[in-house]
Amino acid sequence: MWAFSSTEGTKAGHNRWERSLSNVSGLMTLPTATYRIQFRNGMTFDRACDLVPYLKKLGISHLYASPIFTAASGSTHGYDVTDANEIDPALGGRAGFDRLTESLAAAGMGLILDIVPNHMAASPENGWWRDVLGFGRQSVYAGHFDVDWSEPLTLPQLGQDFERALAGDELRVTLDETHGNFAFGYFETLLPLNPSCYGTIANRLDDPVATRMAEAAAVTSGENFNRAMHDILFEGGDRAVLRQKLEEVSSDRDFLKRLHDEQHWRLTHWKEAARHLSYRRFFEVTGLVGTRVENPPVFEDLHRLTIELVRHGQVQGLRIDHVDGLAEPKAYLKRLREAVGPDTYIVVEKILGLAEVLPDSWPVAGTTGYEFIAALSELFVDGGGLRRLDDAYRSVAGEVGDLEAGRRLAKRLMVERNFAGETGRLVSIAAGIFPEINSDEIATALTELLIAFPVYRTYGDGGPLTWQDSAVLAATASQAMVKLGDRRALDHVLKLLEGKVEGDAAHEFRIRFQQLSGPVMAKATEDTLFYRYNRLLAANEVGGEPGKAPDGPEGFHRRMAERARLQPHGLSATATHDTKRGEDARARLYALSEGADVFVQAVERWREMNRPWLKDLPDGAAPEPNIEWMLYQALAGIWPEDFDRGQTEELRERFTDYAVKAVREAKLHTDWVEQDAAYEDAVTAFAAALVSPENDAFLEDFQRVLQPFIAAGYLNSLSQTLLKLTAPGIPDIYQGTEGFDFSLVDPDNRRLVDHARLTAWQAEAGPIAKLQAAALKQRIVGIGLQLRQRHSDLFIRGDYLPLKVTGSRRDHVLAFARVHASDFAIVAAPRLMFGWLDPGVLFAGPEFWEDTAIAIPSPLHGLKADLVTGKTIEPGGSISVAALLGSQPVGLISPI
């Protein structure tokens, strides 16, 4: 961990950011609340149209859409864009999009689009990429992608090396009749061939159509080439004969080998990508190629339709995916702001580290809100219980129970294996700049720097580093030096990162290091460490720091005051498509820290009960104790309150799928690159046994033990929901989470939402006591969002005022006020309520709260009403928590 070296520097940076934010958000129409919709998987524009009345009534101001531009066939998420200037026909196309925006406009609602400037699909379905495959660096789109053209383009698509694939008759030359060209075929994949080799094919085939295609290929290019090939292929000749001849010639492996060598690309085994790849990829995904959006013509091509939609008034906001992947984020954001104007709401997907703030020069409203989730974690996790969990977990987990040692191992794995090619390229660049330094010494220094990096990246882009980046780099260098015997190589690398070396090579090193440190951090932490270190899964969340001791209400107040100052208009999330589990599953698992002794004793009992389900393997029994500990928590998070032993098929399928993904992500016994089938089968069988009706004794005990955790989890859910609705920031509701969401990590969290049930709940009237828990959560969401709409200035511009709580139960409630001029709202949310709730009751009675009271400043003394129940709060200098929360779960108070 690190801290800023200069308090004055921190203050100055904050002030600059405040001015920048004020200049941006003061001109735009800010959302009251956003509702994230995951298009695809059954969600279309027309289906979204049907939701508009429901969302309007709920209090949503802006629909927040996942990527809508044309993506690879069968895409489940839309981030693999194939055409950035076409709205995906699979979603309803432009006509369907127009219907949606018309519906939103009629309801007085806006639309925020998730756009993907960092990468596109590396697929022949992508017309720009197809052109690059066919024409290489002569393609008009060669500069659109981040490709190293010092060698042929590597395509890691084979299931084995090229020679074996060739010997196994997996490759062929064929016709791509969709696009009208010769292609190299590998199963369903058709790769366009270099037009210069058409003559070779024609000579070998002795076919008139092939000959005409070769003659035309010699004199045409670009769009004219595609049109000419298509005309020849479909206007004359016998394609069936041509296909037959191509099939026959494909049996000549030497011919295929020579043809392959004539291409602008080389097919390679997919496992080679980590060691060598000639283009920048998104994280480890070779199917997503990095773009050169820092170049103005590329920016214009990628954003043509986006800008058109904004200027036509159909889109009011943008979410920028993976901003840390861009070569020059600040320059990109400034160019985007100039293109879309000051009225457009912009947020960036950015994971902030501890004490990190957004660069003050970025013209955006804030982030997508992961830091808000981290703040909630530290509020709802009990510090004392966490220490007891830690003692028990370390005795079970062994070496993997050491968080910092595990972090270092995970990062080293990423640097030396998963991103070995990217690291090697940096070493080569630095060695070329500093020939006097041994390459191995440079590699060691780079490795230690990347391991020690405490945040995703710095943002040097041609000049000196900012105060924040300088502090990060200095702290990182100090930590790296502890592991190095000689600092000469490190000092040279630091000069490059500080911008103290001139030249193109030095600039490239700086940019590529900054583009690599983020993926190393993300894959090592979120997608490795968080599946290895399983002390408390609720703390293993994107943007979270599971090793940090929770600091309760005081820490939450401090963070919210800072949030009100630095990004009051950023999104406040509790769930996204990338979070590790549903927000209500996380809220339930927070309670494990409160009932640590109960959980630890139960795990000891469950391990003994389930010992017969373990499988003896050469490396020991599987799953190992660490994974078993993780599985009990994961299952507790999704356990249905009304569990029916006769209907476990869906639960079993979801849980076993998660178990396999979790152990692959952990990369200890199996992973995505090298699967250990025997180990995975053992884990899958064990996970299935945990929900099997045959495991009667365990199921009965598990159900019994979970009851107080389920109750405390429900109340945690309602509390965190109210906090999101009222704390600084714009509340973002992930689809369906206005009701309860006990999902696991994707793809489990992308299942279709039952909006019919949610709409039915919305129509229910009557007191909250008659509502089931999930409908009560939706009711609270509606109350909070409607208050935000009626008092928008209060929540957009209002101060955050912590309120003092006194009395014997003061640690069990968080209270604050939002204040703007004479307007205000008071919030009271319980915490740490494990063991204090009766079955089926979502509040502790007045006797629990005893003398606990919330101190009310004099400007807020007047007559008030609680909006959750409608009861009156008498004027005065304090509010009795027993009177407020003794008969209801949370309190939201507004002046009458």
mmCIF file of N, CA and C in Angstrom, residues 546-615:
data_model
loop_
_atom_site.group_PDB
_atom_site.id
_atom_site.type_symbol
_atom_site.label_atom_id
_atom_site.label_comp_id
_atom_site.label_asym_id
_atom_site.label_seq_id
_atom_site.Cartn_x
_atom_site.Cartn_y
_atom_site.Cartn_z
ATOM 1 N N PRO A 546 -9.288 -6.373 0.304
ATOM 2 C CA PRO A 546 -9.676 -7.275 1.394
ATOM 3 C C PRO A 546 -8.739 -7.250 2.587
ATOM 4 N N GLY A 547 -7.525 -6.737 2.418
ATOM 5 C CA GLY A 547 -6.592 -6.705 3.532
ATOM 6 C C GLY A 547 -6.740 -5.497 4.425
ATOM 7 N N LYS A 548 -7.531 -4.521 4.025
ATOM 8 C CA LYS A 548 -7.677 -3.297 4.809
ATOM 9 C C LYS A 548 -8.672 -3.515 5.945
ATOM 10 N N ALA A 549 -8.278 -3.102 7.139
ATOM 11 C CA ALA A 549 -9.179 -3.235 8.276
ATOM 12 C C ALA A 549 -10.353 -2.273 8.115
ATOM 13 N N PRO A 550 -11.581 -2.733 8.313
ATOM 14 C CA PRO A 550 -12.743 -1.840 8.171
ATOM 15 C C PRO A 550 -12.716 -0.762 9.247
ATOM 16 N N ASP A 551 -13.151 0.438 8.882
ATOM 17 C CA ASP A 551 -13.122 1.536 9.849
ATOM 18 C C ASP A 551 -14.498 2.117 10.115
ATOM 19 N N GLY A 552 -15.555 1.355 9.835
ATOM 20 C CA GLY A 552 -16.889 1.662 10.308
ATOM 21 C C GLY A 552 -17.468 2.990 9.867
ATOM 22 N N PRO A 553 -18.417 3.523 10.647
ATOM 23 C CA PRO A 553 -19.091 4.767 10.263
ATOM 24 C C PRO A 553 -18.138 5.940 10.062
ATOM 25 N N GLU A 554 -17.127 6.057 10.909
ATOM 26 C CA GLU A 554 -16.199 7.175 10.775
ATOM 27 C C GLU A 554 -15.515 7.155 9.410
ATOM 28 N N GLY A 555 -15.059 5.980 8.996
ATOM 29 C CA GLY A 555 -14.428 5.876 7.690
ATOM 30 C C GLY A 555 -15.392 6.133 6.556
ATOM 31 N N PHE A 556 -16.640 5.655 6.698
ATOM 32 C CA PHE A 556 -17.638 5.884 5.656
ATOM 33 C C PHE A 556 -17.936 7.376 5.533
ATOM 34 N N HIS A 557 -18.091 8.049 6.659
ATOM 35 C CA HIS A 557 -18.335 9.490 6.616
ATOM 36 C C HIS A 557 -17.179 10.211 5.917
ATOM 37 N N ARG A 558 -15.977 9.804 6.215
ATOM 38 C CA ARG A 558 -14.810 10.454 5.606
ATOM 39 C C ARG A 558 -14.814 10.260 4.093
ATOM 40 N N ARG A 559 -15.135 9.057 3.667
ATOM 41 C CA ARG A 559 -15.148 8.779 2.218
ATOM 42 C C ARG A 559 -16.273 9.533 1.513
ATOM 43 N N MET A 560 -17.424 9.609 2.148
ATOM 44 C CA MET A 560 -18.533 10.303 1.500
ATOM 45 C C MET A 560 -18.299 11.806 1.450
ATOM 46 N N ALA A 561 -17.665 12.358 2.466
ATOM 47 C CA ALA A 561 -17.332 13.780 2.415
ATOM 48 C C ALA A 561 -16.348 14.042 1.276
ATOM 49 N N GLU A 562 -15.398 13.148 1.124
ATOM 50 C CA GLU A 562 -14.447 13.280 0.014
ATOM 51 C C GLU A 562 -15.152 13.103 -1.323
ATOM 52 N N ARG A 563 -16.090 12.172 -1.376
ATOM 53 C CA ARG A 563 -16.833 11.938 -2.617
ATOM 54 C C ARG A 563 -17.671 13.162 -2.984
ATOM 55 N N ALA A 564 -18.272 13.789 -1.983
ATOM 56 C CA ALA A 564 -19.061 14.998 -2.239
ATOM 57 C C ALA A 564 -18.178 16.116 -2.777
ATOM 58 N N ARG A 565 -16.912 16.109 -2.387
ATOM 59 C CA ARG A 565 -15.991 17.154 -2.825
ATOM 60 C C ARG A 565 -15.385 16.860 -4.191
ATOM 61 N N LEU A 566 -15.072 15.589 -4.446
ATOM 62 C CA LEU A 566 -14.284 15.248 -5.633
ATOM 63 C C LEU A 566 -15.116 14.784 -6.826
ATOM 64 N N GLN A 567 -16.112 13.941 -6.607
ATOM 65 C CA GLN A 567 -16.946 13.504 -7.732
ATOM 66 C C GLN A 567 -18.385 13.275 -7.266
ATOM 67 N N PRO A 568 -19.072 14.366 -6.929
ATOM 68 C CA PRO A 568 -20.458 14.238 -6.455
ATOM 69 C C PRO A 568 -21.413 13.735 -7.518
ATOM 70 N N HIS A 569 -20.968 13.707 -8.789
ATOM 71 C CA HIS A 569 -21.853 13.301 -9.875
ATOM 72 C C HIS A 569 -21.376 12.043 -10.578
ATOM 73 N N GLY A 570 -20.402 11.350 -9.983
ATOM 74 C CA GLY A 570 -20.052 10.029 -10.476
ATOM 75 C C GLY A 570 -21.137 9.039 -10.099
ATOM 76 N N LEU A 571 -21.122 7.881 -10.737
ATOM 77 C CA LEU A 571 -22.114 6.858 -10.414
ATOM 78 C C LEU A 571 -21.763 6.185 -9.088
ATOM 79 N N SER A 572 -22.794 5.822 -8.346
ATOM 80 C CA SER A 572 -22.647 5.020 -7.127
ATOM 81 C C SER A 572 -23.243 3.648 -7.411
ATOM 82 N N ALA A 573 -22.386 2.652 -7.482
ATOM 83 C CA ALA A 573 -22.824 1.305 -7.839
ATOM 84 C C ALA A 573 -22.843 0.400 -6.617
ATOM 85 N N THR A 574 -23.704 -0.584 -6.652
ATOM 86 C CA THR A 574 -23.625 -1.707 -5.710
ATOM 87 C C THR A 574 -23.502 -3.023 -6.466
ATOM 88 N N ALA A 575 -23.762 -2.995 -7.768
ATOM 89 C CA ALA A 575 -23.571 -4.164 -8.628
ATOM 90 C C ALA A 575 -23.359 -3.680 -10.055
ATOM 91 N N THR A 576 -22.540 -4.416 -10.793
ATOM 92 C CA THR A 576 -22.349 -4.180 -12.222
ATOM 93 C C THR A 576 -22.254 -5.533 -12.902
ATOM 94 N N HIS A 577 -22.104 -5.505 -14.223
ATOM 95 C CA HIS A 577 -21.936 -6.771 -14.932
ATOM 96 C C HIS A 577 -20.593 -7.415 -14.623
ATOM 97 N N ASP A 578 -19.682 -6.682 -13.976
ATOM 98 C CA ASP A 578 -18.349 -7.207 -13.679
ATOM 99 C C ASP A 578 -18.134 -7.536 -12.209
ATOM 100 N N THR A 579 -19.078 -7.252 -11.329
ATOM 101 C CA THR A 579 -18.867 -7.562 -9.924
ATOM 102 C C THR A 579 -18.871 -9.068 -9.710
ATOM 103 N N LYS A 580 -18.262 -9.480 -8.604
ATOM 104 C CA LYS A 580 -18.018 -10.902 -8.363
ATOM 105 C C LYS A 580 -19.251 -11.656 -7.864
ATOM 106 N N ARG A 581 -20.230 -10.917 -7.387
ATOM 107 C CA ARG A 581 -21.487 -11.547 -6.962
ATOM 108 C C ARG A 581 -22.563 -10.473 -6.843
ATOM 109 N N GLY A 582 -23.800 -10.907 -6.775
ATOM 110 C CA GLY A 582 -24.898 -9.975 -6.651
ATOM 111 C C GLY A 582 -24.796 -9.158 -5.372
ATOM 112 N N GLU A 583 -25.347 -7.949 -5.386
ATOM 113 C CA GLU A 583 -25.197 -7.049 -4.243
ATOM 114 C C GLU A 583 -25.819 -7.614 -2.982
ATOM 115 N N ASP A 584 -26.879 -8.401 -3.110
ATOM 116 C CA ASP A 584 -27.541 -8.934 -1.926
ATOM 117 C C ASP A 584 -26.848 -10.191 -1.408
ATOM 118 N N ALA A 585 -26.208 -10.924 -2.296
ATOM 119 C CA ALA A 585 -25.348 -12.021 -1.846
ATOM 120 C C ALA A 585 -24.174 -11.449 -1.060
ATOM 121 N N ARG A 586 -23.599 -10.355 -1.554
ATOM 122 C CA ARG A 586 -22.484 -9.713 -0.849
ATOM 123 C C ARG A 586 -22.943 -9.196 0.512
ATOM 124 N N ALA A 587 -24.132 -8.583 0.537
ATOM 125 C CA ALA A 587 -24.651 -8.046 1.799
ATOM 126 C C ALA A 587 -24.855 -9.157 2.822
ATOM 127 N N ARG A 588 -25.301 -10.311 2.368
ATOM 128 C CA ARG A 588 -25.470 -11.447 3.287
ATOM 129 C C ARG A 588 -24.121 -11.922 3.807
ATOM 130 N N LEU A 589 -23.131 -11.974 2.920
ATOM 131 C CA LEU A 589 -21.818 -12.479 3.330
ATOM 132 C C LEU A 589 -21.082 -11.508 4.247
ATOM 133 N N TYR A 590 -21.425 -10.210 4.198
ATOM 134 C CA TYR A 590 -20.851 -9.298 5.190
ATOM 135 C C TYR A 590 -21.133 -9.821 6.597
ATOM 136 N N ALA A 591 -22.311 -10.398 6.783
ATOM 137 C CA ALA A 591 -22.735 -10.840 8.112
ATOM 138 C C ALA A 591 -21.876 -11.984 8.642
ATOM 139 N N LEU A 592 -21.150 -12.678 7.782
ATOM 140 C CA LEU A 592 -20.253 -13.728 8.269
ATOM 141 C C LEU A 592 -19.204 -13.152 9.205
ATOM 142 N N SER A 593 -18.824 -11.890 8.978
ATOM 143 C CA SER A 593 -17.848 -11.273 9.871
ATOM 144 C C SER A 593 -18.453 -11.003 11.251
ATOM 145 N N GLU A 594 -19.755 -10.775 11.305
ATOM 146 C CA GLU A 594 -20.422 -10.564 12.594
ATOM 147 C C GLU A 594 -20.601 -11.879 13.340
ATOM 148 N N GLY A 595 -21.005 -12.904 12.600
ATOM 149 C CA GLY A 595 -21.210 -14.213 13.212
ATOM 150 C C GLY A 595 -20.031 -15.121 12.950
ATOM 151 N N ALA A 596 -18.828 -14.588 13.103
ATOM 152 C CA ALA A 596 -17.622 -15.342 12.744
ATOM 153 C C ALA A 596 -17.519 -16.655 13.515
ATOM 154 N N ASP A 597 -17.785 -16.613 14.805
ATOM 155 C CA ASP A 597 -17.652 -17.838 15.612
ATOM 156 C C ASP A 597 -18.649 -18.892 15.142
ATOM 157 N N VAL A 598 -19.860 -18.470 14.848
ATOM 158 C CA VAL A 598 -20.887 -19.407 14.371
ATOM 159 C C VAL A 598 -20.446 -20.031 13.061
ATOM 160 N N PHE A 599 -19.954 -19.206 12.152
ATOM 161 C CA PHE A 599 -19.551 -19.707 10.846
ATOM 162 C C PHE A 599 -18.343 -20.635 10.958
ATOM 163 N N VAL A 600 -17.355 -20.261 11.735
ATOM 164 C CA VAL A 600 -16.140 -21.080 11.862
ATOM 165 C C VAL A 600 -16.487 -22.446 12.440
ATOM 166 N N GLN A 601 -17.295 -22.471 13.478
ATOM 167 C CA GLN A 601 -17.676 -23.761 14.070
ATOM 168 C C GLN A 601 -18.487 -24.595 13.085
ATOM 169 N N ALA A 602 -19.332 -23.927 12.299
ATOM 170 C CA ALA A 602 -20.136 -24.644 11.315
ATOM 171 C C ALA A 602 -19.262 -25.240 10.229
ATOM 172 N N VAL A 603 -18.269 -24.496 9.767
ATOM 173 C CA VAL A 603 -17.378 -25.011 8.726
ATOM 174 C C VAL A 603 -16.641 -26.253 9.219
ATOM 175 N N GLU A 604 -16.197 -26.236 10.467
ATOM 176 C CA GLU A 604 -15.539 -27.421 11.017
ATOM 177 C C GLU A 604 -16.474 -28.621 10.973
ATOM 178 N N ARG A 605 -17.717 -28.395 11.301
ATOM 179 C CA ARG A 605 -18.720 -29.468 11.304
ATOM 180 C C ARG A 605 -19.026 -29.922 9.872
ATOM 181 N N TRP A 606 -19.171 -28.961 8.957
ATOM 182 C CA TRP A 606 -19.511 -29.290 7.576
ATOM 183 C C TRP A 606 -18.371 -30.045 6.886
ATOM 184 N N ARG A 607 -17.163 -29.682 7.203
ATOM 185 C CA ARG A 607 -16.025 -30.393 6.591
ATOM 186 C C ARG A 607 -16.028 -31.863 6.994
ATOM 187 N N GLU A 608 -16.389 -32.118 8.222
ATOM 188 C CA GLU A 608 -16.453 -33.507 8.668
ATOM 189 C C GLU A 608 -17.626 -34.230 7.998
ATOM 190 N N MET A 609 -18.773 -33.552 7.908
ATOM 191 C CA MET A 609 -19.947 -34.151 7.270
ATOM 192 C C MET A 609 -19.675 -34.503 5.806
ATOM 193 N N ASN A 610 -18.920 -33.652 5.119
ATOM 194 C CA ASN A 610 -18.742 -33.799 3.673
ATOM 195 C C ASN A 610 -17.429 -34.460 3.283
ATOM 196 N N ARG A 611 -16.736 -34.983 4.281
ATOM 197 C CA ARG A 611 -15.475 -35.666 3.986
ATOM 198 C C ARG A 611 -15.649 -36.815 2.989
ATOM 199 N N PRO A 612 -16.760 -37.561 3.059
ATOM 200 C CA PRO A 612 -16.919 -38.660 2.082
ATOM 201 C C PRO A 612 -16.983 -38.201 0.634
ATOM 202 N N TRP A 613 -17.283 -36.923 0.407
ATOM 203 C CA TRP A 613 -17.401 -36.433 -0.964
ATOM 204 C C TRP A 613 -16.059 -35.974 -1.548
ATOM 205 N N LEU A 614 -15.014 -35.923 -0.731
ATOM 206 C CA LEU A 614 -13.701 -35.559 -1.241
ATOM 207 C C LEU A 614 -13.154 -36.658 -2.139
ATOM 208 N N LYS A 615 -12.314 -36.294 -3.073
ATOM 209 C CA LYS A 615 -11.731 -37.264 -4.006
ATOM 210 C C LYS A 615 -10.222 -37.299 -3.808
#
